Structures are given as C-alpha cells and as structure tokens.
Amino acid sequence: MRKIALLMDGWKRYFTFAWPAGLLERIHETGEEVNLYIFNSSGNWSRDDKYNEGEYNIFNLPDFKEFDGIILDLNNVEMNAVAERTAARAKKSGVPVISIGSEREDFYYVGINNEKAMEEMLEHLIMKHGCQTFWFVTGPEDNYENRKRVSGIRSCLDRHRISWSEEDFYYENYEFHCGVHGFAHFTAKGRELPDAIVCANDNIAVGVCEEAERAGYHAPEDFLITGFDNFDKAAFYTPSITTVSHVREDVGYRCAELFLQIWQGKEVPRFHYTNTECKFWESCGCDEGMHQQERSYLKGQIIYQIETDSFMEDILNLEYELLKCSTFAGMIDCIPKCLPSMRCDAMYLVLDPRVNDFKNYLGNPDMLLPEEEEYYVQGYPEEMNLEFSYENPEVLSESTKIRSKNIEKICDIFPAFDCEEPGVNLLFLPLHFRQWTVGYFVIRNAVYLMEKQYLHHVMGALTKAMENLHRQEKLEWMNQRLSALYVRDTLTGMYNRMGYRRFAEKLFADEQRRKNLLILFIDLDRLKYINDNFGHDMGDYAIRAVADAIKRTLDETGIPVRLGGDEFLIIQEEVPAKEISGMIQEIRHKVKLAGDKVGLCSLSISAGYVITEPGTEKTLEDYVNEADEMMYQEKRAKKAARK
C-alpha cells in the first residue's frame, strides 16, 4: 500500500477540501492501492500567534520517509519559518514532493498558471475595451500566487507599452475588506477613476464595488472591474464579476496522476498547470454566455442554511454534553452521539500522557507540580497514548501506546493508522492548549466533513471542553496541594500541629472505643550541639534524617507528626506489643546510618511509647504526655550515662 502525505493550511478557519477530493477521485478511478494522509492546520486565522503556533505543530507529526509521496500546500501559511522548516524536512526525506500553488526549489509544481491567466484578463481589457489606465488591488505582497498575478499584469502592460508605477498597486490580503481599503486608498490620494480596476480575486472585487457604490460610483458605468477564482459571489453579484475560472479539484487530480507516473518510473516535467478560463461578464461590459442559474443557486443556499442551522443546534447539544464529561475519551465518544451528520468511518484520540497528570495526582498531593511548559511546542513526545478509537458504532480499544522508533524521530504514527483497504483518507488535526501541544485527533474518510466546513466548529468545541476539564483537574489538584501544605511541615513533609489536630485526633476519636493505638514519642538527641558545632544546615539534615527514618518504617495506617523542633510523634493502628521494640530499633538504625553518611557520628534518638486502652476516659493529649514522659526517662538515662 502506497501512502501520500498532504500538508495544508486551511483558508482562515475553513478546510481546502478540493485538493483531497481531486486526489481521491483519481485514486478511485485507477484502483491503485494508495491511501491519503492529510495533516491540516488552521494556523492563519487567529490573532494569537501562540495559538497559531500550536496549530502548525501538526506539520511536525509525520515522518516523511514513511511516505511514497508528499504534497505541500503552504501558500496560506503566514509564519514563514514554519513553511521553510516543513519544506526543508520534505526535501531531506528524499521522497518526491509536489508543491501546490507555489514554486519551490527541487519540488514539482501543480496549480494554475496565474501569470498567464492574468495576462489574458489584461489583454481583454486593453484590446476589447481600450483600457489604458488601471488600479490594481491585490493580495499579500509576499504571496507566491499574488506575485505571479502581479507579474502577469506587468508583462502585459509592458508588452502594450502602457506606463505603470508602484503607486498603481495596493497590497493587503485576499479578503473583502482589502477591496474596501484599496478603493479608499486610491481615492484618498485624489486619484481620478481609472478605466479599469483589476483585483487579485473575487472577494476583493466585491469589496471594491461596495466601497465605490458608497462613494456614488458603479461598475461598469464609471469603471470596469475584474476578479479572479470564479467564486459564487462573482457570478451572482450585481453586476456579475468578470473573473478567471478554474476547477480546484483538478489540482488534486493532477497531483495523483503525477505520482502515478513517477512511481512507474516515467520522466515527467517539473511544472504542471491546470486549465483556466476567463469569464467576461457584466462588470467589464460583457455578457459572454452568462447563464445565472439563480433558482438552482438559491435552492442550494436554502438547503445549505437548513443543514447549517441543524448542525449548529447539534453543536450546542455537543457543547452541553461535553460539560458533563470527566474524561477526554468520554468527550470523543460524545461526538458521534451528538452529531449524526458526522459522516466518517472512524475517529481516534491520541494524547500526550502528561495531559492526565493532574487527574492521576488527585489524592496524592505530595507529588511535585508538573510544569505545563513541558508540553511540546515543536514535535511530539516519544511515547503517546491512543486514548480512544471508534469505528461506527463500536468502541474498539483504549489506552494503547504509540511509540517512536527512537527519540530523534518526531512520532511513529504507523502502523497504528495503516489501512489495508485502498482509497482511504485519514485526517490529522492538532489538539493544543494555546501553543502547548497535547495530542491530535484523527478522522477516517473525512472529506465530506471538510466540504461542509463543519470540522472547525467541532474542533473548537472539543478543544475548549478539553482545556476546561484540564483546568478543573489542575485546580482540584492544586486545592488538594494547598490543603496538604496547610497541614504539612515544610522541612520534613510530615504532618504539622494542624495536621495532628485534623488527622491524629480524628483517628483517636474513631478508634479509641474499638482498637488499641500505639502512641510513640521520639526526640532527636543533642540537636543544639549539632547546630552549634556543625551549623544549622546539618541540624536540618539531622531532623530530616529522623523524619525519613520514621516515614520509611511506618505502614500506611501510621500518622507521622513533627510537633516542632526536634520532637516527633507517631500514632499507629494495631501494632502488636512484641513488635514495638523492633520498630523503634529499626528507626534508630536508619537514623544512625544517615548520620554516619555525613559524619554525624552516633546520631541518635530517644523514644517512649504507650498503648491506648479502649473505653477509658483518657484523652489523646493524656496519652501523648505519658509517651513524652517515657521518652524523657530514656533521655535522662543517656545524660546520666554520659556524665
């Protein structure tokens, strides 16, 4: 089975579904055993560059050497470093690479001939309509397709000896507001209306017409205007916009055909152009065979609105159900239940294991706080969890490991998502909390969802719910952590006096009528001597040594307390009397070993204990005082022996 990787950036929030649709059409026609793996970001629409950075990390997921062909659609990527880094990785792989819509060194090119198409448009305006003066309202100055369209304009003007200057060009983007701003830009400079305004696409042309109408001008009476791309808005706007038509699916179709020829060992040219056709309509004073199927168009718009309204209702239901979920896997399970319109064969959720850290730490507040900054910004962890896999209507498996072959590889996603059936497409979408990558979402056979533009709503709801759940788990853990710090001694990690009151007194109250309890009082010997002769750092070490010895000796039912200074208390359930001496000796031995390790020879403790009697009127404090007195008897005996 051959594999093609398609990397593309959606147009703002929308998916460029035409490329995979054309690719799959050709694959299905030939019956070749080829599958398509789509890695899609939406990294050019948010004003938050950190968010966009998180989107673009999906380009780092595939190991290009695992593929038989690579297609790069990087024309919309607004972070140049991302585009260059991705192209460099593709080149290094040694796999044949096709660049869609932009020429890149050593790669094949598939797309329309922007320069030639724009020349044909200018040729028509000059020869058919006698235009001699122009304004040019264009897209981003550094965009490949825009540069080519501008180049075609200049070539045609030069060929007809029509003078032009940089002042005739306005650069911004491909949006409606570019046309609004462009027209306002030229009129603000006091420029007389030209014979024609040439726009880089139909969005811009409509923007120009709207702004011109507000100023009292209309096309084609006051100026001619042209667009590019033949969007619906070109044909159904008034006036209909003269434009350049091309079938977008042809780009994907040509890419598949090119790979088939390369795999067969055929010699193929570097540049492959899809067909374009100029549509000369009302905005330039023409009406060449213009047939607006308005009823059909309106019917399509009505059905689209009905489907969209229904889908948005489903999204609201999804958002509500996601709020109830306590796991990420449960959230994915909500999607097919809440969205019957989601036509796909399977969905998979792959996560960085650390995203569950706070949930795993609940109930264990002594664990160190995980740093969110440890999540990947570029690349993916060596090991990830396949948290959820679903094939309609069955949940297949959970918590499967996906490992990379070595730490330098970005992520080995195969064979987890290999398919034996040809003609399958797998869509990989990034999951991230701002710039921090937490995983990715995989949908099998998702072209329908891409065409309907449903996915960015689904991903938005899913990511928001995941991030909220993550924050809730973090907040709950932090509250536990703060509560633990409130009752813990910071030097030793044992309970402090507040912890003693909360836990030890509760244990005594619960058990005094049913069980015997051990009350063991321990005092570190000669702490003042250690502080005076070795320093307070060594004194702190000695205190920690006693605390560690106690904690390593107690079982899980014991409550260790540092009462303050060099005094420690242990309350332990059901310790047989014959084992108590051994328990104390074990603590003494561990303390001595810790002292010997750093040169505190004969580091020692004094201890005293009592056993509670169920049913008596004694309080916990009475027993603690008795154990304290027993400890002081040993300490006094040691002092007497030293004298």
Coordinates of C-alpha atoms in Angstrom, one line a residue, residues 76-495:
N76 CA -1.6 30.2 3.2
V77 CA 1.0 29.7 6.0
E78 CA 1.6 33.1 7.4
M79 CA 4.6 32.0 9.6
N80 CA 7.4 31.8 7.0
A81 CA 9.7 29.9 9.4
V82 CA 7.0 27.1 9.6
A83 CA 6.8 26.9 5.8
E84 CA 10.5 26.8 5.3
R85 CA 11.1 24.3 8.0
T86 CA 8.4 22.0 6.6
A87 CA 9.7 22.3 3.1
A88 CA 13.3 21.5 4.3
R89 CA 12.1 18.4 6.1
A90 CA 10.2 17.2 3.0
K91 CA 13.3 17.8 0.8
K92 CA 15.6 15.9 3.2
S93 CA 13.3 12.9 3.1
G94 CA 14.3 12.0 -0.5
V95 CA 10.6 11.3 -1.3
P96 CA 9.1 13.0 -4.4
V97 CA 7.4 16.3 -3.4
I98 CA 4.7 18.3 -5.1
S99 CA 4.1 21.9 -4.1
I100 CA 0.6 23.2 -4.7
G101 CA 0.2 26.8 -5.8
S102 CA 3.7 28.0 -5.1
E103 CA 7.0 27.2 -6.8
R104 CA 9.7 25.7 -4.5
E105 CA 13.1 24.7 -5.5
D106 CA 13.6 20.9 -6.3
F107 CA 9.8 20.2 -6.0
Y108 CA 7.2 19.6 -8.7
Y109 CA 4.6 22.2 -9.1
V110 CA 0.9 21.7 -9.7
G111 CA -1.5 24.6 -9.9
I112 CA -3.0 27.2 -12.2
N113 CA -0.8 29.4 -14.4
N114 CA -1.5 32.6 -12.5
E115 CA 0.7 34.7 -14.7
K116 CA -0.8 33.5 -18.0
A117 CA -4.4 33.8 -16.7
M118 CA -3.9 37.4 -15.6
E119 CA -2.2 38.3 -18.8
E120 CA -5.3 37.1 -20.7
M121 CA -7.5 39.2 -18.5
L122 CA -5.4 42.4 -19.1
E123 CA -5.3 41.6 -22.8
H124 CA -9.1 41.5 -22.9
L125 CA -9.4 44.9 -21.1
I126 CA -6.9 46.5 -23.3
M127 CA -7.8 45.1 -26.7
K128 CA -11.6 44.6 -26.3
H129 CA -12.4 47.7 -24.2
G130 CA -9.4 50.0 -24.9
C131 CA -8.4 50.4 -21.3
Q132 CA -5.3 52.5 -20.7
T133 CA -5.4 53.4 -17.0
F134 CA -5.6 51.0 -14.1
W135 CA -5.7 50.5 -10.4
F136 CA -4.6 47.1 -9.1
V137 CA -5.9 45.9 -5.7
T138 CA -4.0 42.7 -4.8
G139 CA -3.3 40.2 -2.1
P140 CA -0.3 39.8 0.2
E141 CA 2.9 41.2 -1.5
D142 CA 4.9 38.1 -0.4
N143 CA 2.3 35.5 -1.5
Y144 CA 3.5 33.4 -4.4
E145 CA 0.2 33.3 -6.4
N146 CA -0.2 37.0 -5.9
R147 CA 3.3 37.7 -7.1
K148 CA 2.6 35.7 -10.2
R149 CA -0.6 37.5 -10.9
V150 CA 1.1 40.9 -10.5
S151 CA 3.9 39.7 -12.8
G152 CA 1.3 38.8 -15.5
I153 CA -0.2 42.3 -15.1
R154 CA 3.2 44.0 -15.6
S155 CA 4.2 41.8 -18.5
C156 CA 1.0 42.6 -20.4
L157 CA 1.3 46.4 -19.7
D158 CA 4.9 46.4 -20.8
R159 CA 4.1 44.5 -24.0
H160 CA 1.4 47.1 -24.9
R161 CA 3.7 50.0 -23.8
I162 CA 1.3 51.2 -21.2
S163 CA 3.0 53.1 -18.4
W164 CA 2.6 52.0 -14.8
S165 CA 4.2 52.6 -11.4
E166 CA 4.2 51.0 -8.0
E167 CA 1.7 53.7 -7.0
D168 CA -0.8 51.9 -9.1
F169 CA -0.7 48.8 -6.8
Y170 CA -2.3 48.3 -3.4
Y171 CA -1.3 45.2 -1.4
E172 CA -3.2 43.7 1.6
N173 CA -4.8 40.2 1.6
Y174 CA -7.4 38.2 -0.3
E175 CA -10.4 39.3 1.8
F176 CA -13.4 41.5 1.1
H177 CA -12.0 44.4 3.2
C178 CA -8.9 44.5 1.0
G179 CA -11.2 45.8 -1.8
V180 CA -12.8 48.3 0.5
H181 CA -9.5 49.6 1.8
G182 CA -7.9 49.6 -1.7
F183 CA -10.6 51.8 -3.3
A184 CA -10.5 54.1 -0.3
H185 CA -6.7 54.2 -0.6
F186 CA -6.6 55.4 -4.2
T187 CA -9.5 57.9 -3.8
A188 CA -7.9 59.4 -0.6
K189 CA -4.8 60.2 -2.8
G190 CA -7.1 62.3 -5.1
R191 CA -6.6 59.8 -8.0
E192 CA -9.1 60.0 -10.9
L193 CA -11.0 56.9 -11.5
P194 CA -9.2 54.6 -13.9
D195 CA -10.6 52.8 -16.9
A196 CA -10.4 49.5 -15.0
I197 CA -9.7 48.2 -11.5
V198 CA -8.0 44.8 -11.6
C199 CA -8.4 42.7 -8.4
A200 CA -6.4 39.6 -7.3
N201 CA -9.6 37.7 -6.6
D202 CA -13.4 38.0 -6.5
N203 CA -13.6 38.8 -2.7
I204 CA -11.5 41.9 -3.4
A205 CA -13.6 42.9 -6.4
V206 CA -16.8 42.8 -4.5
G207 CA -15.2 44.9 -1.7
V208 CA -14.2 47.5 -4.3
C209 CA -17.7 47.6 -5.8
E210 CA -19.3 48.1 -2.4
E211 CA -17.0 50.9 -1.4
A212 CA -17.3 52.5 -4.8
E213 CA -21.1 52.5 -4.5
R214 CA -20.9 54.2 -1.2
A215 CA -18.9 56.9 -2.9
G216 CA -21.5 57.2 -5.7
Y217 CA -19.7 55.2 -8.4
H218 CA -20.8 52.0 -10.2
A219 CA -19.3 49.4 -12.4
P220 CA -19.3 49.1 -15.4
E221 CA -20.7 52.6 -16.0
D222 CA -17.9 54.5 -14.2
F223 CA -15.1 51.9 -14.4
L224 CA -14.6 48.3 -15.4
I225 CA -13.6 45.7 -12.7
T226 CA -12.3 42.2 -12.8
G227 CA -11.7 39.5 -10.2
F228 CA -10.2 36.0 -10.1
D229 CA -11.1 32.4 -9.0
N230 CA -14.8 32.4 -10.1
F231 CA -16.4 32.1 -6.6
D232 CA -20.2 32.1 -6.4
K233 CA -20.1 35.7 -5.4
A234 CA -18.6 36.6 -8.8
A235 CA -21.5 35.0 -10.8
F236 CA -24.3 36.1 -8.6
Y237 CA -23.2 39.6 -7.6
T238 CA -24.7 42.6 -9.3
P239 CA -23.0 43.3 -11.7
S240 CA -21.7 39.8 -12.3
I241 CA -17.9 39.9 -11.9
T242 CA -15.6 39.2 -14.8
T243 CA -13.2 36.5 -13.4
V244 CA -10.9 33.6 -14.1
S245 CA -12.5 30.2 -13.7
H246 CA -10.6 27.0 -12.7
V247 CA -11.7 23.7 -11.2
R248 CA -9.9 23.4 -7.9
E249 CA -10.3 19.7 -7.7
D250 CA -8.2 19.4 -10.9
V251 CA -5.1 20.3 -8.7
G252 CA -5.5 17.3 -6.5
Y253 CA -6.4 15.1 -9.5
R254 CA -3.2 16.2 -11.3
C255 CA -1.1 15.5 -8.2
A256 CA -2.4 11.9 -8.0
E257 CA -1.7 11.5 -11.7
L258 CA 1.8 12.9 -11.4
F259 CA 2.7 10.5 -8.5
L260 CA 1.3 7.5 -10.5
Q261 CA 3.7 8.4 -13.4
I262 CA 6.7 8.9 -11.0
W263 CA 6.1 5.6 -9.4
Q264 CA 6.0 4.0 -12.8
G265 CA 9.5 5.4 -13.4
K266 CA 8.4 7.8 -16.1
E267 CA 10.2 11.1 -16.9
V268 CA 7.9 13.9 -16.0
P269 CA 8.2 17.7 -16.3
R270 CA 8.6 19.9 -13.2
F271 CA 5.6 22.2 -13.8
H272 CA 2.0 21.0 -14.3
Y273 CA -0.7 23.6 -14.9
T274 CA -4.4 23.0 -14.6
N275 CA -6.8 24.7 -17.0
T276 CA -8.1 28.2 -16.6
E277 CA -10.8 30.1 -18.5
C278 CA -11.6 33.8 -18.4
K279 CA -15.3 34.6 -17.8
F280 CA -16.1 38.0 -19.3
W281 CA -19.2 39.2 -17.6
E282 CA -21.1 42.3 -16.7
S283 CA -18.5 44.1 -14.6
C284 CA -16.4 44.7 -17.7
G285 CA -19.3 45.4 -20.0
C286 CA -19.6 41.9 -21.4
D287 CA -22.0 39.1 -21.1
E288 CA -20.5 36.2 -23.0
G289 CA -22.8 33.3 -22.5
M290 CA -23.6 34.2 -18.9
H291 CA -26.3 31.9 -17.6
Q292 CA -27.0 32.5 -13.9
Q293 CA -28.9 29.5 -12.7
E294 CA -30.3 31.6 -9.9
R295 CA -33.1 29.2 -8.9
S296 CA -30.6 26.4 -8.5
Y297 CA -28.2 28.6 -6.7
L298 CA -30.9 29.9 -4.3
K299 CA -32.1 26.3 -3.7
G300 CA -28.6 25.3 -2.8
Q301 CA -28.2 28.2 -0.4
I302 CA -31.5 27.4 1.2
I303 CA -30.6 23.7 1.8
Y304 CA -27.2 24.8 3.0
Q305 CA -28.7 27.1 5.5
I306 CA -31.1 24.5 6.7
E307 CA -28.3 22.0 7.1
T308 CA -26.1 24.6 8.9
D309 CA -28.9 25.6 11.3
S310 CA -29.4 21.9 12.1
F311 CA -25.7 21.3 12.6
M312 CA -25.3 24.4 14.9
E313 CA -28.2 23.0 17.0
D314 CA -26.2 19.8 17.2
I315 CA -23.1 21.8 18.2
L316 CA -24.9 23.4 21.0
N317 CA -26.0 20.0 22.2
L318 CA -22.4 18.7 21.9
E319 CA -21.1 21.6 23.9
Y320 CA -23.6 20.9 26.7
E321 CA -22.8 17.2 26.8
L322 CA -19.1 17.9 26.8
L323 CA -19.5 19.8 30.0
K324 CA -20.7 16.6 31.7
C325 CA -17.6 14.6 30.6
S326 CA -15.0 13.7 33.2
T327 CA -12.5 12.2 30.7
F328 CA -11.1 13.1 27.3
A329 CA -12.1 9.8 25.9
G330 CA -15.7 10.4 27.0
M331 CA -15.6 13.7 25.1
I332 CA -14.7 11.9 21.9
D333 CA -17.5 9.4 22.5
C334 CA -19.9 12.3 22.7
I335 CA -19.2 13.5 19.1
P336 CA -20.9 10.7 17.1
K337 CA -23.8 10.6 19.6
C338 CA -24.5 14.3 19.4
L339 CA -23.6 14.9 15.7
P340 CA -25.5 12.3 13.5
S341 CA -24.4 14.4 10.5
M342 CA -20.7 13.5 11.1
R343 CA -20.3 11.0 8.3
C344 CA -17.0 9.3 8.9
D345 CA -15.8 5.7 9.4
A346 CA -13.7 6.1 12.5
M347 CA -12.3 8.6 15.0
Y348 CA -9.2 8.3 17.2
L349 CA -7.8 10.4 20.0
V350 CA -4.1 10.4 20.7
L351 CA -2.7 12.3 23.7
D352 CA 0.5 13.3 25.4
P353 CA 0.4 11.1 28.6
R354 CA 1.2 14.1 30.7
V355 CA -2.2 15.7 30.0
N356 CA -3.7 13.3 32.5
D357 CA -1.1 14.1 35.2
F358 CA -3.4 16.3 37.4
K359 CA -6.1 13.7 37.2
N360 CA -3.6 11.0 38.2
Y361 CA -2.2 13.1 41.0
L362 CA -5.6 13.6 42.6
G363 CA -5.5 12.1 46.0
N364 CA -1.7 12.3 46.0
P365 CA -0.9 15.9 46.7
D366 CA 2.7 15.2 47.7
M367 CA 3.6 14.7 44.0
L368 CA 5.6 17.6 42.5
L369 CA 3.6 20.1 40.4
P370 CA 4.0 19.2 36.7
E371 CA 5.1 22.1 34.6
E372 CA 2.8 22.9 31.6
E373 CA 5.8 24.2 29.8
E374 CA 7.0 20.6 29.5
Y375 CA 4.4 20.1 26.8
Y376 CA 5.8 20.1 23.3
V377 CA 5.7 23.2 21.1
Q378 CA 7.5 21.7 18.2
G379 CA 7.3 18.0 17.6
Y380 CA 5.6 15.3 19.7
P381 CA 6.6 13.1 22.6
E382 CA 8.5 9.8 22.1
E383 CA 5.5 8.0 23.5
M384 CA 1.8 8.9 23.3
N385 CA -1.4 7.3 24.3
L386 CA -4.1 6.2 21.8
E387 CA -6.8 7.1 24.4
F388 CA -9.8 6.3 22.3
S389 CA -10.6 4.6 19.0
Y390 CA -14.1 4.4 17.5
E391 CA -15.4 2.8 14.4
N392 CA -19.1 3.3 13.8
P393 CA -20.8 2.3 16.1
E394 CA -18.2 0.4 18.2
V395 CA -15.5 1.5 20.6
L396 CA -12.5 -0.6 19.7
S397 CA -9.8 0.0 22.2
E398 CA -8.5 2.4 24.8
S399 CA -5.1 3.5 26.2
T400 CA -2.9 1.9 23.5
K401 CA 0.7 3.1 23.4
I402 CA 2.1 4.7 20.2
R403 CA 5.9 4.7 20.3
S404 CA 8.5 6.3 18.1
K405 CA 11.4 4.2 17.0
N406 CA 14.0 6.5 18.6
I407 CA 13.9 9.7 20.5
E408 CA 15.1 11.8 17.5
K409 CA 12.1 10.8 15.4
I410 CA 9.1 13.1 15.7
C411 CA 6.5 10.4 16.1
D412 CA 6.0 7.0 14.5
I413 CA 2.3 7.0 13.8
F414 CA 2.4 3.8 11.9
P415 CA 1.2 1.0 11.9
A416 CA -1.4 2.4 14.2
F417 CA -3.3 4.1 11.4
D418 CA -2.3 1.9 8.4
C419 CA -5.3 0.7 6.3
E420 CA -5.4 -2.4 4.2
E421 CA -8.3 -1.0 2.1
P422 CA -7.1 1.4 -0.7
G423 CA -8.6 4.8 -1.4
V424 CA -8.9 5.7 2.3
N425 CA -8.1 9.1 3.7
L426 CA -7.1 9.9 7.2
L427 CA -7.3 13.5 8.5
F428 CA -5.0 14.5 11.3
L429 CA -6.0 17.6 13.3
P430 CA -4.0 19.3 16.1
L431 CA -5.0 19.4 19.7
H432 CA -3.3 22.1 21.7
F433 CA -3.9 24.5 24.6
R434 CA -2.6 27.7 23.0
Q435 CA 1.0 26.8 21.9
W436 CA 1.2 23.7 24.0
T437 CA 0.6 20.5 22.0
V438 CA -1.4 17.9 24.0
G439 CA -2.1 15.5 21.1
Y440 CA -4.0 15.1 17.9
F441 CA -7.4 13.9 16.6
V442 CA -7.7 11.5 13.6
I443 CA -10.8 11.0 11.4
R444 CA -11.0 8.4 8.7
N445 CA -12.8 9.3 5.5
A446 CA -13.5 12.9 6.5
V447 CA -13.7 14.7 3.1
Y448 CA -17.4 15.2 3.5
L449 CA -16.9 17.0 6.8
M450 CA -14.2 19.1 5.2
E451 CA -16.5 20.1 2.3
K452 CA -19.4 21.1 4.7
Q453 CA -17.0 23.1 6.8
Y454 CA -18.3 21.5 10.0
L455 CA -15.0 20.5 11.5
H456 CA -13.7 23.8 12.8
H457 CA -16.8 24.1 14.9
V458 CA -16.4 20.5 16.2
M459 CA -12.7 21.0 16.9
G460 CA -13.4 24.4 18.6
A461 CA -16.0 22.8 20.9
L462 CA -13.8 19.8 21.7
T463 CA -10.6 21.7 22.4
K464 CA -12.4 24.2 24.6
A465 CA -14.0 21.4 26.6
M466 CA -10.7 19.5 26.9
E467 CA -8.9 22.6 28.1
N468 CA -11.7 23.4 30.7
L469 CA -11.5 19.9 32.0
H470 CA -7.7 20.1 32.2
R471 CA -8.0 23.3 34.2
Q472 CA -10.6 21.8 36.5
E473 CA -8.3 18.9 37.2
K474 CA -5.4 21.2 37.8
L475 CA -7.4 23.4 40.1
E476 CA -8.7 20.4 42.1
W477 CA -5.2 19.1 42.5
M478 CA -3.8 22.5 43.4
N479 CA -6.5 22.8 46.1
Q480 CA -5.5 19.4 47.5
R481 CA -1.9 20.5 47.3
L482 CA -2.6 23.7 49.2
S483 CA -4.6 21.8 51.7
A484 CA -1.7 19.4 52.2
L485 CA 0.7 22.2 52.6
Y486 CA -1.5 23.7 55.3
V487 CA -1.2 20.5 57.4
R488 CA 2.3 19.6 56.4
D489 CA 5.7 20.5 57.9
T490 CA 7.7 22.1 55.0
L491 CA 11.1 20.7 56.2
T492 CA 10.1 17.1 56.6
G493 CA 6.8 16.6 54.8
M494 CA 5.3 15.1 58.0
Y495 CA 2.1 16.4 59.4

